[in-house]
Amino acid sequence: MMDTSGMALRGVKVVELAGLAPAPFCGLILSDFGAKVTRVDKARTAMSMDMMGRGKRSVALNLKQQEGVGVLRRMCQNSDVLIEPFRAGVMERLGLGPDILMKDNPGLIYARMTGFGQSGPFSQMAGHDINYISLSGMLSRLGRKHENPMPPSNLLGDFAGGGLTCALGIVMALFERTMSGKGQVIDANMVEGASYVGSFIWHSRFLYNHGRGENLLDTGAHFYETYKTKDGEYMAVGALEPQFYAKLLEGLGLTIEDLPPQMDRESWPSMKEKFATIFSSKTRAEWCELFDGTDACVTPILSMQEAPNHPHNKSRDSYLTNEDGGVQPRPAPLLSRTPGVGGVGPQPKIGQHTKEVMVETGFSEEEIQKLAESGAVDLGGIKSAL
């Protein structure tokens, strides 16, 4: 495990119940900045779907057995944070609701990561990112003119409105606990999280008073758009301000006096066609040579394979390399004294740290052996010394 002694969240103990996307990302953020995160996997499971397990430990429990529930309960007594990703009511039915766990440990931060929240008509419904952002109002604003709404993969609900927002709630609750000494329940859900991430759009609706894909920042304008280059690559253009727009036109070989005013909406479609023709006349590398280092707000659209090798990103060490040679983003933001470092080791195997964590929690060798034999815990192939 990595050394967390100089990191912002050092000393914080987190129990993360295994889930998909948002909850693992939340745990990843806390782990990257120094928290000791233990993921609780299902016993007798061959593999984990969590691709964000770096820096975490894995304990395998059978929560269908009361003995397994008892192990988790004892773990939470010695922890600062619990992250649970289940639908409303599941933890209560397991006997692990906040009324029980926070009675055991009044300082526990009990973070509940769901799609629709802990209450409301949809709280018991299944869903995924696309469903949550559709209910938030945000999906209606995303997409091209005359096309269906287009979700930005699962970034907005699962990660921005889900895991990242949940992590923010946890850090705020930990800070508040330094004053009150008390824990609290966090109702983090992706509908409200995605909507909150979209606060700028909610408060700037005058910028979005036309149809989807016809506004200033949603590809309605020719100066805030992507363009295909001669070699089949793409460039991103974001020249909003007049001085930047002037630099853009200069680079494209256009004269501002010969063109309609920048904010003449009626001319935007024809100007898009003009820009598209010009961008298709050079390769991406040629456009980069022309625009790099200027204030034209024109940049290459890089693939995930290319981004780590871009000179700017390389100069900042923006990406890390795993032991297996894989590449991952460096934890952000960059703190000057206590930066996150990210676990660069392999993903934990299910149950790999069951015995280690149980010993830390106060279980004896005899107790561990009995729980393993009963199927309440899975030692991940590690045999007890007894």
mmCIF file of C-alpha atoms in Angstrom:
data_model
loop_
_atom_site.group_PDB
_atom_site.id
_atom_site.type_symbol
_atom_site.label_atom_id
_atom_site.label_comp_id
_atom_site.label_asym_id
_atom_site.label_seq_id
_atom_site.Cartn_x
_atom_site.Cartn_y
_atom_site.Cartn_z
ATOM 1 C CA MET A 1 0.000 0.000 0.000
ATOM 2 C CA MET A 2 1.136 3.569 -0.682
ATOM 3 C CA ASP A 3 2.553 5.872 1.992
ATOM 4 C CA THR A 4 -0.183 8.377 2.972
ATOM 5 C CA SER A 5 1.691 10.121 5.799
ATOM 6 C CA GLY A 6 1.954 13.444 3.961
ATOM 7 C CA MET A 7 -1.458 13.500 2.319
ATOM 8 C CA ALA A 8 -4.519 15.646 2.970
ATOM 9 C CA LEU A 9 -6.858 12.853 4.134
ATOM 10 C CA ARG A 10 -4.277 10.836 6.077
ATOM 11 C CA GLY A 11 -5.792 9.006 9.019
ATOM 12 C CA VAL A 12 -9.327 8.921 7.576
ATOM 13 C CA LYS A 13 -10.735 5.392 7.490
ATOM 14 C CA VAL A 14 -13.347 4.658 4.835
ATOM 15 C CA VAL A 15 -15.516 1.586 4.286
ATOM 16 C CA GLU A 16 -16.841 1.431 0.720
ATOM 17 C CA LEU A 17 -19.492 -1.133 -0.177
ATOM 18 C CA ALA A 18 -18.757 -2.392 -3.685
ATOM 19 C CA GLY A 19 -20.853 -0.840 -6.439
ATOM 20 C CA LEU A 20 -20.642 0.507 -9.971
ATOM 21 C CA ALA A 21 -19.143 3.808 -11.208
ATOM 22 C CA PRO A 22 -20.162 6.620 -8.795
ATOM 23 C CA ALA A 23 -19.437 4.985 -5.439
ATOM 24 C CA PRO A 24 -16.080 3.514 -6.559
ATOM 25 C CA PHE A 25 -15.106 6.907 -7.986
ATOM 26 C CA CYS A 26 -15.990 8.554 -4.685
ATOM 27 C CA GLY A 27 -13.789 6.038 -2.860
ATOM 28 C CA LEU A 28 -11.044 6.540 -5.422
ATOM 29 C CA ILE A 29 -10.944 10.292 -4.788
ATOM 30 C CA LEU A 30 -10.678 9.784 -1.034
ATOM 31 C CA SER A 31 -8.003 7.119 -1.484
ATOM 32 C CA ASP A 32 -6.003 9.247 -3.920
ATOM 33 C CA PHE A 33 -5.773 11.998 -1.312
ATOM 34 C CA GLY A 34 -4.682 9.758 1.535
ATOM 35 C CA ALA A 35 -7.715 8.092 3.097
ATOM 36 C CA LYS A 36 -7.434 4.392 3.915
ATOM 37 C CA VAL A 37 -10.281 2.931 1.861
ATOM 38 C CA THR A 38 -11.459 -0.640 2.348
ATOM 39 C CA ARG A 39 -13.836 -1.949 -0.289
ATOM 40 C CA VAL A 40 -16.337 -4.567 0.876
ATOM 41 C CA ASP A 41 -16.918 -7.120 -1.875
ATOM 42 C CA LYS A 42 -19.350 -10.023 -2.011
ATOM 43 C CA ALA A 43 -17.860 -13.275 -0.779
ATOM 44 C CA ARG A 44 -17.441 -16.043 -3.353
ATOM 45 C CA THR A 45 -17.310 -13.563 -6.228
ATOM 46 C CA ALA A 46 -14.851 -14.368 -9.002
ATOM 47 C CA MET A 47 -14.095 -10.831 -10.110
ATOM 48 C CA SER A 48 -14.903 -7.219 -9.320
ATOM 49 C CA MET A 49 -16.516 -4.797 -11.761
ATOM 50 C CA ASP A 50 -14.732 -1.919 -10.016
ATOM 51 C CA MET A 51 -12.064 -0.518 -12.324
ATOM 52 C CA MET A 52 -11.245 2.209 -9.790
ATOM 53 C CA GLY A 53 -9.799 0.095 -7.019
ATOM 54 C CA ARG A 54 -6.292 1.543 -7.017
ATOM 55 C CA GLY A 55 -5.018 2.268 -3.527
ATOM 56 C CA LYS A 56 -7.906 0.370 -1.907
ATOM 57 C CA ARG A 57 -8.005 -2.826 0.109
ATOM 58 C CA SER A 58 -10.610 -5.551 -0.429
ATOM 59 C CA VAL A 59 -12.578 -7.433 2.201
ATOM 60 C CA ALA A 60 -15.020 -10.138 1.089
ATOM 61 C CA LEU A 61 -18.143 -10.570 3.238
ATOM 62 C CA ASN A 62 -21.404 -12.457 2.912
ATOM 63 C CA LEU A 63 -23.991 -9.912 4.028
ATOM 64 C CA LYS A 64 -26.761 -12.495 3.667
ATOM 65 C CA GLN A 65 -25.407 -14.070 6.830
ATOM 66 C CA GLN A 66 -25.796 -12.312 10.160
ATOM 67 C CA GLU A 67 -22.178 -13.119 10.948
ATOM 68 C CA GLY A 68 -21.082 -11.221 7.845
ATOM 69 C CA VAL A 69 -23.311 -8.294 8.812
ATOM 70 C CA GLY A 70 -21.690 -8.371 12.224
ATOM 71 C CA VAL A 71 -18.209 -8.086 10.710
ATOM 72 C CA LEU A 72 -19.216 -5.014 8.690
ATOM 73 C CA ARG A 73 -20.841 -3.479 11.744
ATOM 74 C CA ARG A 74 -17.617 -3.859 13.724
ATOM 75 C CA MET A 75 -15.619 -2.380 10.847
ATOM 76 C CA CYS A 76 -17.868 0.691 10.862
ATOM 77 C CA GLN A 77 -17.371 1.154 14.588
ATOM 78 C CA ASN A 78 -13.711 1.865 13.872
ATOM 79 C CA SER A 79 -14.216 3.930 10.698
ATOM 80 C CA ASP A 80 -14.834 7.565 9.832
ATOM 81 C CA VAL A 81 -16.853 7.109 6.640
ATOM 82 C CA LEU A 82 -19.200 4.540 5.111
ATOM 83 C CA ILE A 83 -20.072 4.747 1.398
ATOM 84 C CA GLU A 84 -23.062 2.638 0.369
ATOM 85 C CA PRO A 85 -24.426 2.454 -3.215
ATOM 86 C CA PHE A 86 -27.722 0.593 -2.761
ATOM 87 C CA ARG A 87 -31.308 1.651 -3.372
ATOM 88 C CA ALA A 88 -33.113 3.312 -0.490
ATOM 89 C CA GLY A 89 -34.003 0.800 2.232
ATOM 90 C CA VAL A 90 -31.547 -1.968 1.347
ATOM 91 C CA MET A 91 -29.152 -1.181 4.196
ATOM 92 C CA GLU A 92 -32.031 -0.963 6.660
ATOM 93 C CA ARG A 93 -33.217 -4.426 5.620
ATOM 94 C CA LEU A 94 -29.711 -5.754 6.217
ATOM 95 C CA GLY A 95 -29.715 -4.312 9.711
ATOM 96 C CA LEU A 96 -27.054 -1.779 8.708
ATOM 97 C CA GLY A 97 -29.070 1.426 8.487
ATOM 98 C CA PRO A 98 -27.791 4.729 9.847
ATOM 99 C CA ASP A 99 -29.907 4.411 12.987
ATOM 100 C CA ILE A 100 -27.890 1.319 13.931
ATOM 101 C CA LEU A 101 -24.416 2.134 12.662
ATOM 102 C CA MET A 102 -24.462 5.712 13.918
ATOM 103 C CA LYS A 103 -25.653 4.548 17.331
ATOM 104 C CA ASP A 104 -22.578 2.296 17.392
ATOM 105 C CA ASN A 105 -20.383 5.157 16.130
ATOM 106 C CA PRO A 106 -21.932 8.651 16.517
ATOM 107 C CA GLY A 107 -19.066 10.189 14.544
ATOM 108 C CA LEU A 108 -19.657 8.083 11.431
ATOM 109 C CA ILE A 109 -20.193 9.900 8.129
ATOM 110 C CA TYR A 110 -22.835 7.737 6.424
ATOM 111 C CA ALA A 111 -22.729 8.521 2.685
ATOM 112 C CA ARG A 112 -25.594 7.140 0.594
ATOM 113 C CA MET A 113 -24.930 7.218 -3.165
ATOM 114 C CA THR A 114 -28.042 6.595 -5.260
ATOM 115 C CA GLY A 115 -29.604 7.672 -8.523
ATOM 116 C CA PHE A 116 -32.931 9.111 -7.384
ATOM 117 C CA GLY A 117 -32.283 9.763 -3.688
ATOM 118 C CA GLN A 118 -33.544 8.309 -0.428
ATOM 119 C CA SER A 119 -37.150 9.445 -0.874
ATOM 120 C CA GLY A 120 -39.660 10.267 -3.582
ATOM 121 C CA PRO A 121 -41.755 8.240 -6.055
ATOM 122 C CA PHE A 122 -38.708 7.103 -8.058
ATOM 123 C CA SER A 123 -36.489 6.136 -5.107
ATOM 124 C CA GLN A 124 -37.196 2.409 -5.598
ATOM 125 C CA MET A 125 -36.793 2.433 -9.371
ATOM 126 C CA ALA A 126 -33.831 1.063 -11.271
ATOM 127 C CA GLY A 127 -31.926 3.483 -13.454
ATOM 128 C CA HIS A 128 -28.599 4.517 -14.909
ATOM 129 C CA ASP A 129 -26.789 7.770 -15.640
ATOM 130 C CA ILE A 130 -28.941 8.582 -18.674
ATOM 131 C CA ASN A 131 -32.129 8.268 -16.609
ATOM 132 C CA TYR A 132 -30.853 10.442 -13.781
ATOM 133 C CA ILE A 133 -29.646 13.275 -15.998
ATOM 134 C CA SER A 134 -32.880 13.122 -17.981
ATOM 135 C CA LEU A 135 -34.829 13.806 -14.790
ATOM 136 C CA SER A 136 -32.424 16.593 -13.794
ATOM 137 C CA GLY A 137 -33.274 18.718 -16.828
ATOM 138 C CA MET A 138 -29.676 18.685 -18.018
ATOM 139 C CA LEU A 139 -30.005 16.071 -20.749
ATOM 140 C CA SER A 140 -32.577 18.217 -22.530
ATOM 141 C CA ARG A 141 -29.850 20.816 -23.180
ATOM 142 C CA LEU A 142 -27.231 18.435 -24.578
ATOM 143 C CA GLY A 143 -27.010 17.604 -28.267
ATOM 144 C CA ARG A 144 -27.031 18.970 -31.781
ATOM 145 C CA LYS A 145 -29.749 20.961 -33.480
ATOM 146 C CA HIS A 146 -32.577 18.785 -34.834
ATOM 147 C CA GLU A 147 -31.085 15.681 -33.180
ATOM 148 C CA ASN A 148 -32.068 13.694 -30.108
ATOM 149 C CA PRO A 149 -30.584 14.724 -26.755
ATOM 150 C CA MET A 150 -27.077 13.252 -26.479
ATOM 151 C CA PRO A 151 -25.722 12.078 -23.102
ATOM 152 C CA PRO A 152 -22.012 12.820 -22.540
ATOM 153 C CA SER A 153 -21.274 9.126 -21.976
ATOM 154 C CA ASN A 154 -21.905 8.620 -18.242
ATOM 155 C CA LEU A 155 -19.732 11.503 -17.075
ATOM 156 C CA LEU A 156 -22.410 13.937 -15.921
ATOM 157 C CA GLY A 157 -24.542 11.685 -13.702
ATOM 158 C CA ASP A 158 -22.248 8.931 -12.472
ATOM 159 C CA PHE A 159 -19.096 10.938 -11.985
ATOM 160 C CA ALA A 160 -19.666 14.723 -11.843
ATOM 161 C CA GLY A 161 -23.100 14.666 -10.211
ATOM 162 C CA GLY A 162 -22.517 11.360 -8.438
ATOM 163 C CA GLY A 163 -19.113 10.296 -7.164
ATOM 164 C CA LEU A 164 -17.452 13.720 -7.171
ATOM 165 C CA THR A 165 -20.389 15.414 -5.454
ATOM 166 C CA CYS A 166 -20.549 12.617 -2.883
ATOM 167 C CA ALA A 167 -16.835 13.001 -2.137
ATOM 168 C CA LEU A 168 -17.341 16.744 -1.644
ATOM 169 C CA GLY A 169 -20.165 16.019 0.803
ATOM 170 C CA ILE A 170 -17.970 13.604 2.740
ATOM 171 C CA VAL A 171 -15.092 16.093 3.044
ATOM 172 C CA MET A 172 -17.522 18.822 4.200
ATOM 173 C CA ALA A 173 -19.050 16.472 6.765
ATOM 174 C CA LEU A 174 -15.594 15.490 8.029
ATOM 175 C CA PHE A 175 -14.715 19.165 8.428
ATOM 176 C CA GLU A 176 -17.968 19.899 10.271
ATOM 177 C CA ARG A 177 -17.292 16.948 12.585
ATOM 178 C CA THR A 178 -14.106 18.654 13.809
ATOM 179 C CA MET A 179 -16.412 21.256 15.394
ATOM 180 C CA SER A 180 -19.456 19.217 16.430
ATOM 181 C CA GLY A 181 -17.881 15.824 17.021
ATOM 182 C CA LYS A 182 -20.888 14.313 15.273
ATOM 183 C CA GLY A 183 -21.326 12.377 12.063
ATOM 184 C CA GLN A 184 -24.237 12.779 9.664
ATOM 185 C CA VAL A 185 -26.044 11.096 6.778
ATOM 186 C CA ILE A 186 -25.280 12.282 3.240
ATOM 187 C CA ASP A 187 -28.071 11.817 0.699
ATOM 188 C CA ALA A 188 -25.998 12.036 -2.482
ATOM 189 C CA ASN A 189 -27.990 11.305 -5.616
ATOM 190 C CA MET A 190 -27.297 11.784 -9.284
ATOM 191 C CA VAL A 191 -30.492 13.611 -10.218
ATOM 192 C CA GLU A 192 -29.805 16.470 -7.820
ATOM 193 C CA GLY A 193 -26.039 16.224 -8.242
ATOM 194 C CA ALA A 194 -26.231 16.589 -12.031
ATOM 195 C CA SER A 195 -28.690 19.446 -11.682
ATOM 196 C CA TYR A 196 -26.367 21.197 -9.211
ATOM 197 C CA VAL A 197 -23.398 20.739 -11.525
ATOM 198 C CA GLY A 198 -25.579 22.510 -14.098
ATOM 199 C CA SER A 199 -26.136 25.550 -11.855
ATOM 200 C CA PHE A 200 -24.581 27.857 -14.463
ATOM 201 C CA ILE A 201 -27.185 26.779 -17.003
ATOM 202 C CA TRP A 202 -30.010 27.188 -14.479
ATOM 203 C CA HIS A 203 -28.853 30.708 -13.642
ATOM 204 C CA SER A 204 -27.951 31.674 -17.212
ATOM 205 C CA ARG A 205 -31.002 30.531 -19.085
ATOM 206 C CA PHE A 206 -30.906 33.694 -21.171
ATOM 207 C CA LEU A 207 -27.898 32.083 -22.886
ATOM 208 C CA TYR A 208 -29.985 28.999 -23.654
ATOM 209 C CA ASN A 209 -33.258 30.573 -24.778
ATOM 210 C CA HIS A 210 -33.132 28.949 -28.203
ATOM 211 C CA GLY A 211 -33.505 25.311 -29.130
ATOM 212 C CA ARG A 212 -30.943 22.641 -28.307
ATOM 213 C CA GLY A 213 -27.795 23.139 -30.380
ATOM 214 C CA GLU A 214 -28.714 26.716 -31.349
ATOM 215 C CA ASN A 215 -27.129 28.629 -28.477
ATOM 216 C CA LEU A 216 -23.801 30.245 -27.737
ATOM 217 C CA LEU A 217 -22.186 27.351 -25.874
ATOM 218 C CA ASP A 218 -23.902 24.238 -27.247
ATOM 219 C CA THR A 219 -22.431 24.262 -30.796
ATOM 220 C CA GLY A 220 -24.932 26.780 -32.079
ATOM 221 C CA ALA A 221 -22.191 29.320 -32.757
ATOM 222 C CA HIS A 222 -19.470 28.833 -35.368
ATOM 223 C CA PHE A 223 -16.839 30.115 -32.938
ATOM 224 C CA TYR A 224 -17.697 27.478 -30.290
ATOM 225 C CA GLU A 225 -17.589 24.283 -32.295
ATOM 226 C CA THR A 226 -15.441 21.369 -33.444
ATOM 227 C CA TYR A 227 -14.103 21.029 -36.991
ATOM 228 C CA LYS A 228 -12.716 18.154 -39.035
ATOM 229 C CA THR A 229 -9.253 18.541 -40.533
ATOM 230 C CA LYS A 230 -7.736 17.344 -43.790
ATOM 231 C CA ASP A 231 -6.349 14.164 -42.195
ATOM 232 C CA GLY A 232 -9.626 13.171 -40.515
ATOM 233 C CA GLU A 233 -8.692 14.570 -37.111
ATOM 234 C CA TYR A 234 -10.472 17.383 -35.275
ATOM 235 C CA MET A 235 -9.876 20.827 -33.771
ATOM 236 C CA ALA A 236 -11.823 22.536 -30.976
ATOM 237 C CA VAL A 237 -12.687 26.223 -31.315
ATOM 238 C CA GLY A 238 -13.811 28.358 -28.374
ATOM 239 C CA ALA A 239 -13.143 31.972 -29.391
ATOM 240 C CA LEU A 240 -15.931 33.680 -27.456
ATOM 241 C CA GLU A 241 -14.453 37.083 -26.684
ATOM 242 C CA PRO A 242 -13.977 39.590 -29.544
ATOM 243 C CA GLN A 243 -10.212 39.794 -29.117
ATOM 244 C CA PHE A 244 -9.896 36.005 -29.289
ATOM 245 C CA TYR A 245 -12.284 35.837 -32.236
ATOM 246 C CA ALA A 246 -10.050 38.323 -34.070
ATOM 247 C CA LYS A 247 -7.050 36.031 -33.493
ATOM 248 C CA LEU A 248 -9.068 33.070 -34.769
ATOM 249 C CA LEU A 249 -10.028 34.887 -37.968
ATOM 250 C CA GLU A 250 -6.440 35.943 -38.470
ATOM 251 C CA GLY A 251 -5.259 32.352 -38.237
ATOM 252 C CA LEU A 252 -7.951 31.253 -40.683
ATOM 253 C CA GLY A 253 -6.903 33.919 -43.170
ATOM 254 C CA LEU A 254 -10.156 35.852 -42.876
ATOM 255 C CA THR A 255 -10.680 39.598 -42.579
ATOM 256 C CA ILE A 256 -13.156 40.695 -39.940
ATOM 257 C CA GLU A 257 -14.352 43.642 -42.051
ATOM 258 C CA ASP A 258 -15.510 41.254 -44.770
ATOM 259 C CA LEU A 259 -17.629 39.142 -42.423
ATOM 260 C CA PRO A 260 -20.936 39.542 -40.569
ATOM 261 C CA PRO A 261 -20.690 40.646 -36.923
ATOM 262 C CA GLN A 262 -19.616 37.833 -34.598
ATOM 263 C CA MET A 263 -22.927 37.793 -32.694
ATOM 264 C CA ASP A 264 -25.164 37.924 -35.761
ATOM 265 C CA ARG A 265 -27.079 34.709 -35.114
ATOM 266 C CA GLU A 266 -28.549 34.576 -38.595
ATOM 267 C CA SER A 267 -25.071 34.201 -40.054
ATOM 268 C CA TRP A 268 -23.897 31.424 -37.717
ATOM 269 C CA PRO A 269 -24.928 28.479 -39.981
ATOM 270 C CA SER A 270 -23.218 29.911 -43.054
ATOM 271 C CA MET A 271 -20.141 30.846 -41.038
ATOM 272 C CA LYS A 272 -19.958 27.253 -39.784
ATOM 273 C CA GLU A 273 -19.845 26.072 -43.373
ATOM 274 C CA LYS A 274 -17.092 28.576 -44.168
ATOM 275 C CA PHE A 275 -15.044 27.512 -41.134
ATOM 276 C CA ALA A 276 -15.552 23.821 -41.934
ATOM 277 C CA THR A 277 -14.219 24.315 -45.451
ATOM 278 C CA ILE A 278 -11.149 26.167 -44.199
ATOM 279 C CA PHE A 279 -10.340 23.666 -41.442
ATOM 280 C CA SER A 280 -10.593 20.806 -43.932
ATOM 281 C CA SER A 281 -7.791 22.360 -45.964
ATOM 282 C CA LYS A 282 -5.001 21.586 -43.485
ATOM 283 C CA THR A 283 -4.027 18.688 -41.242
ATOM 284 C CA ARG A 284 -4.430 18.855 -37.494
ATOM 285 C CA ALA A 285 -0.668 19.166 -37.062
ATOM 286 C CA GLU A 286 -0.606 22.108 -39.457
ATOM 287 C CA TRP A 287 -3.386 23.867 -37.533
ATOM 288 C CA CYS A 288 -1.566 23.198 -34.262
ATOM 289 C CA GLU A 289 1.580 24.749 -35.676
ATOM 290 C CA LEU A 290 -0.465 27.796 -36.612
ATOM 291 C CA PHE A 291 -2.496 28.208 -33.404
ATOM 292 C CA ASP A 292 -0.386 26.783 -30.568
ATOM 293 C CA GLY A 293 0.741 29.547 -28.247
ATOM 294 C CA THR A 294 -1.824 32.053 -29.539
ATOM 295 C CA ASP A 295 -4.987 33.486 -27.950
ATOM 296 C CA ALA A 296 -7.237 32.182 -30.710
ATOM 297 C CA CYS A 297 -8.661 29.507 -28.382
ATOM 298 C CA VAL A 298 -8.045 26.707 -30.876
ATOM 299 C CA THR A 299 -6.738 23.346 -29.673
ATOM 300 C CA PRO A 300 -6.421 19.811 -31.035
ATOM 301 C CA ILE A 301 -8.933 17.184 -30.012
ATOM 302 C CA LEU A 302 -6.668 14.470 -28.646
ATOM 303 C CA SER A 303 -7.450 10.804 -28.200
ATOM 304 C CA MET A 304 -6.970 9.232 -24.769
ATOM 305 C CA GLN A 305 -3.828 7.630 -26.150
ATOM 306 C CA GLU A 306 -2.481 10.982 -27.320
ATOM 307 C CA ALA A 307 -3.346 13.160 -24.325
ATOM 308 C CA PRO A 308 -0.653 11.832 -21.929
ATOM 309 C CA ASN A 309 2.028 12.521 -24.539
ATOM 310 C CA HIS A 310 1.025 16.071 -25.392
ATOM 311 C CA PRO A 311 3.883 18.464 -24.518
ATOM 312 C CA HIS A 312 1.725 20.521 -22.153
ATOM 313 C CA ASN A 313 0.477 17.493 -20.210
ATOM 314 C CA LYS A 314 3.945 15.937 -20.131
ATOM 315 C CA SER A 315 5.465 19.144 -18.773
ATOM 316 C CA ARG A 316 3.041 18.989 -15.813
ATOM 317 C CA ASP A 317 3.243 15.229 -15.219
ATOM 318 C CA SER A 318 -0.530 15.180 -15.623
ATOM 319 C CA TYR A 319 -0.649 11.399 -16.054
ATOM 320 C CA LEU A 320 0.714 8.484 -14.026
ATOM 321 C CA THR A 321 1.886 5.085 -15.212
ATOM 322 C CA ASN A 322 0.771 1.903 -13.455
ATOM 323 C CA GLU A 323 3.006 -1.018 -12.632
ATOM 324 C CA ASP A 324 1.438 -2.833 -15.581
ATOM 325 C CA GLY A 325 2.247 0.054 -17.932
ATOM 326 C CA GLY A 326 -1.267 1.478 -18.004
ATOM 327 C CA VAL A 327 -1.818 5.237 -17.874
ATOM 328 C CA GLN A 328 -4.172 7.119 -15.571
ATOM 329 C CA PRO A 329 -4.815 10.796 -14.750
ATOM 330 C CA ARG A 330 -2.947 12.270 -11.810
ATOM 331 C CA PRO A 331 -5.354 13.151 -8.964
ATOM 332 C CA ALA A 332 -6.763 16.659 -9.297
ATOM 333 C CA PRO A 333 -6.688 19.344 -8.073
ATOM 334 C CA LEU A 334 -2.968 19.640 -7.399
ATOM 335 C CA LEU A 335 -2.355 20.624 -3.764
ATOM 336 C CA SER A 336 0.952 22.379 -3.132
ATOM 337 C CA ARG A 337 1.880 20.715 0.183
ATOM 338 C CA THR A 338 -0.241 17.581 0.339
ATOM 339 C CA PRO A 339 -0.957 16.490 -3.240
ATOM 340 C CA GLY A 340 -2.822 13.345 -4.096
ATOM 341 C CA VAL A 341 -0.544 10.761 -5.574
ATOM 342 C CA GLY A 342 -2.863 8.018 -6.743
ATOM 343 C CA GLY A 343 -2.215 4.350 -6.167
ATOM 344 C CA VAL A 344 -0.093 3.087 -9.012
ATOM 345 C CA GLY A 345 -0.221 -0.544 -7.905
ATOM 346 C CA PRO A 346 -2.546 -3.254 -9.247
ATOM 347 C CA GLN A 347 -6.259 -3.507 -8.534
ATOM 348 C CA PRO A 348 -6.917 -5.437 -5.312
ATOM 349 C CA LYS A 349 -8.125 -9.000 -5.627
ATOM 350 C CA ILE A 350 -11.447 -9.778 -4.012
ATOM 351 C CA GLY A 351 -10.887 -10.672 -0.376
ATOM 352 C CA GLN A 352 -7.155 -10.022 -0.633
ATOM 353 C CA HIS A 353 -7.086 -8.047 2.608
ATOM 354 C CA THR A 354 -9.916 -9.719 4.537
ATOM 355 C CA LYS A 355 -7.722 -11.184 7.228
ATOM 356 C CA GLU A 356 -5.528 -8.091 7.515
ATOM 357 C CA VAL A 357 -8.530 -5.815 8.050
ATOM 358 C CA MET A 358 -10.234 -8.213 10.457
ATOM 359 C CA VAL A 359 -7.115 -8.364 12.600
ATOM 360 C CA GLU A 360 -6.997 -4.561 12.622
ATOM 361 C CA THR A 361 -10.668 -4.519 13.616
ATOM 362 C CA GLY A 362 -9.947 -6.718 16.638
ATOM 363 C CA PHE A 363 -10.953 -10.191 15.491
ATOM 364 C CA SER A 364 -8.906 -13.063 16.881
ATOM 365 C CA GLU A 365 -7.393 -15.806 14.737
ATOM 366 C CA GLU A 366 -9.986 -18.210 16.095
ATOM 367 C CA GLU A 367 -12.878 -15.888 15.238
ATOM 368 C CA ILE A 368 -11.532 -15.339 11.728
ATOM 369 C CA GLN A 369 -11.211 -19.077 11.146
ATOM 370 C CA LYS A 370 -14.782 -19.774 12.314
ATOM 371 C CA LEU A 371 -16.206 -16.969 10.182
ATOM 372 C CA ALA A 372 -14.296 -18.237 7.150
ATOM 373 C CA GLU A 373 -15.533 -21.810 7.686
ATOM 374 C CA SER A 374 -19.132 -20.585 8.006
ATOM 375 C CA GLY A 375 -18.875 -18.698 4.717
ATOM 376 C CA ALA A 376 -19.479 -15.305 6.367
ATOM 377 C CA VAL A 377 -16.094 -14.057 5.161
ATOM 378 C CA ASP A 378 -13.824 -14.987 2.291
ATOM 379 C CA LEU A 379 -10.100 -14.856 2.968
ATOM 380 C CA GLY A 380 -9.276 -14.632 -0.704
ATOM 381 C CA GLY A 381 -7.310 -17.866 -0.761
ATOM 382 C CA ILE A 382 -5.323 -17.001 2.383
ATOM 383 C CA LYS A 383 -5.486 -19.750 4.954
ATOM 384 C CA SER A 384 -5.647 -18.987 8.654
ATOM 385 C CA ALA A 385 -2.600 -19.791 10.768
ATOM 386 C CA LEU A 386 -4.758 -21.975 13.033
#
